Amino acid sequence: MARPKMLKLPEVLAEIDMSRAAFYRMRARGQAPRLSKLPNGQLRVKRADLDAWWERCEEHAA
């Protein structure tokens, strides 16, 4: 079974066109995609979690 695609935080920020500061503010409000912290301290977002987050954003905008 293949592991899910994990995106680095800069990749996520580029895709959603958002600054790191804005992302962390949104995360503090519980409105950001779910993050996973690796043992080395780096943050990753599963592609499926990011896609689900986009879907929720579209539903709220409609």
Coordinates of N, CA and C in Angstrom, one line a residue:
M1 N 0.8 -1.2 0.0 CA 0.0 0.0 0.0 C 0.9 1.2 0.0
A2 N 0.6 2.2 -0.9 CA 1.4 3.4 -1.0 C 1.0 4.4 0.1
R3 N 2.1 5.1 0.5 CA 1.8 6.1 1.5 C 1.2 7.3 0.9
P4 N 0.3 8.0 1.7 CA -0.3 9.2 1.1 C 0.7 10.3 0.8
K5 N 0.4 11.1 -0.3 CA 1.3 12.2 -0.7 C 1.3 13.2 0.5
M6 N 2.5 13.6 0.9 CA 2.6 14.6 2.0 C 3.3 15.8 1.3
L7 N 2.7 17.0 1.6 CA 3.2 18.2 1.0 C 3.9 19.0 2.1
K8 N 5.0 19.7 1.7 CA 5.7 20.5 2.7 C 4.9 21.8 2.8
L9 N 5.1 22.5 4.0 CA 4.3 23.7 4.2 C 4.5 24.8 3.2
P10 N 5.7 25.0 2.7 CA 5.9 26.0 1.6 C 5.1 25.6 0.3
E11 N 5.0 24.3 0.0 CA 4.2 23.9 -1.1 C 2.7 24.2 -0.9
V12 N 2.2 24.0 0.3 CA 0.8 24.3 0.6 C 0.6 25.8 0.5
L13 N 1.5 26.6 1.1 CA 1.3 28.0 1.1 C 1.3 28.5 -0.3
A14 N 2.1 28.0 -1.2 CA 2.1 28.4 -2.6 C 0.8 28.0 -3.3
E15 N 0.3 26.8 -3.0 CA -0.9 26.4 -3.6 C -2.1 27.2 -3.2
I16 N -2.2 27.5 -1.9 CA -3.4 28.3 -1.5 C -3.1 29.8 -1.5
D17 N -1.9 30.2 -2.0 CA -1.6 31.6 -2.1 C -1.8 32.4 -0.8
M18 N -1.1 32.0 0.2 CA -1.2 32.6 1.5 C 0.1 32.7 2.2
S19 N 0.3 33.7 3.0 CA 1.5 33.9 3.7 C 1.6 32.9 4.9
R20 N 2.8 32.7 5.4 CA 2.9 31.8 6.5 C 2.2 32.4 7.8
A21 N 2.3 33.7 8.0 CA 1.7 34.3 9.1 C 0.1 34.2 9.0
A22 N -0.4 34.4 7.9 CA -1.9 34.2 7.7 C -2.3 32.8 7.9
F23 N -1.5 31.9 7.5 CA -1.8 30.4 7.6 C -1.8 30.1 9.1
Y24 N -0.8 30.6 9.9 CA -0.8 30.3 11.3 C -1.9 30.9 12.1
R25 N -2.4 32.1 11.6 CA -3.5 32.8 12.3 C -4.8 31.9 12.0
M26 N -4.9 31.4 10.8 CA -6.0 30.6 10.5 C -6.0 29.3 11.2
R27 N -4.8 28.7 11.4 CA -4.6 27.5 12.2 C -5.0 27.7 13.6
A28 N -4.6 28.9 14.2 CA -5.0 29.2 15.6 C -6.5 29.2 15.8
R29 N -7.2 29.6 14.7 CA -8.7 29.6 14.8 C -9.3 28.3 14.5
G30 N -8.5 27.3 14.1 CA -9.0 25.9 13.8 C -9.5 25.8 12.4
Q31 N -9.1 26.7 11.5 CA -9.7 26.8 10.2 C -8.7 26.3 9.1
A32 N -7.5 25.8 9.4 CA -6.5 25.4 8.5 C -6.6 23.9 8.2
P33 N -6.0 23.5 7.1 CA -5.9 22.0 6.9 C -5.1 21.4 8.1
R34 N -5.3 20.1 8.3 CA -4.7 19.4 9.4 C -3.2 19.2 9.1
L35 N -2.3 19.5 10.0 CA -0.9 19.4 9.8 C -0.4 18.1 10.6
S36 N 0.7 17.6 10.1 CA 1.4 16.5 10.7 C 2.8 17.0 11.0
K37 N 3.3 16.8 12.2 CA 4.7 17.2 12.5 C 5.6 15.9 12.5
L38 N 6.6 16.0 11.7 CA 7.5 14.9 11.6 C 8.5 14.9 12.8
P39 N 9.2 13.8 13.1 CA 10.1 13.7 14.2 C 11.2 14.8 14.1
N40 N 11.6 15.2 12.9 CA 12.6 16.2 12.7 C 12.0 17.6 12.9
G41 N 10.7 17.8 13.2 CA 10.1 19.1 13.4 C 9.5 19.7 12.2
Q42 N 9.7 19.1 11.0 CA 9.1 19.7 9.8 C 7.6 19.4 9.8
L43 N 6.8 20.3 9.1 CA 5.4 20.1 9.0 C 5.0 19.6 7.7
R44 N 4.0 18.7 7.6 CA 3.5 18.2 6.3 C 2.0 18.2 6.4
V45 N 1.4 18.3 5.2 CA 0.0 18.2 5.0 C -0.3 17.1 4.0
K46 N -1.2 16.2 4.4 CA -1.6 15.1 3.4 C -2.4 15.8 2.3
R47 N -2.1 15.3 1.1 CA -2.8 15.8 -0.1 C -4.3 15.7 0.1
A48 N -4.8 14.5 0.7 CA -6.2 14.3 0.9 C -6.8 15.3 1.9
D49 N -6.0 15.7 2.9 CA -6.5 16.6 3.9 C -6.6 18.0 3.3
L50 N -5.7 18.4 2.4 CA -5.7 19.7 1.7 C -6.9 19.7 0.8
D51 N -7.1 18.7 0.0 CA -8.2 18.6 -0.9 C -9.6 18.7 -0.2
A52 N -9.7 18.0 1.0 CA -10.9 18.1 1.8 C -11.1 19.5 2.3
W53 N -10.0 20.2 2.8 CA -10.1 21.5 3.3 C -10.6 22.5 2.2
W54 N -10.1 22.3 0.9 CA -10.5 23.1 -0.2 C -12.0 22.9 -0.4
E55 N -12.5 21.7 -0.3 CA -13.9 21.4 -0.5 C -14.8 22.1 0.6
R56 N -14.3 22.1 1.8 CA -15.0 22.8 2.9 C -15.1 24.3 2.6
C57 N -13.9 24.9 2.1 CA -13.9 26.3 1.8 C -14.9 26.7 0.8
E58 N -15.0 25.8 -0.3 CA -15.9 26.1 -1.3 C -17.4 26.0 -0.9
E59 N -17.7 25.1 0.0 CA -19.0 24.9 0.6 C -19.4 26.2 1.4
H60 N -18.5 26.7 2.2 CA -18.8 27.8 3.0 C -18.9 29.1 2.2
A61 N -18.2 29.1 1.0 CA -18.3 30.3 0.2 C -19.6 30.4 -0.6
A62 N -20.2 29.2 -0.8 CA -21.4 29.2 -1.7 C -22.6 29.6 -0.9

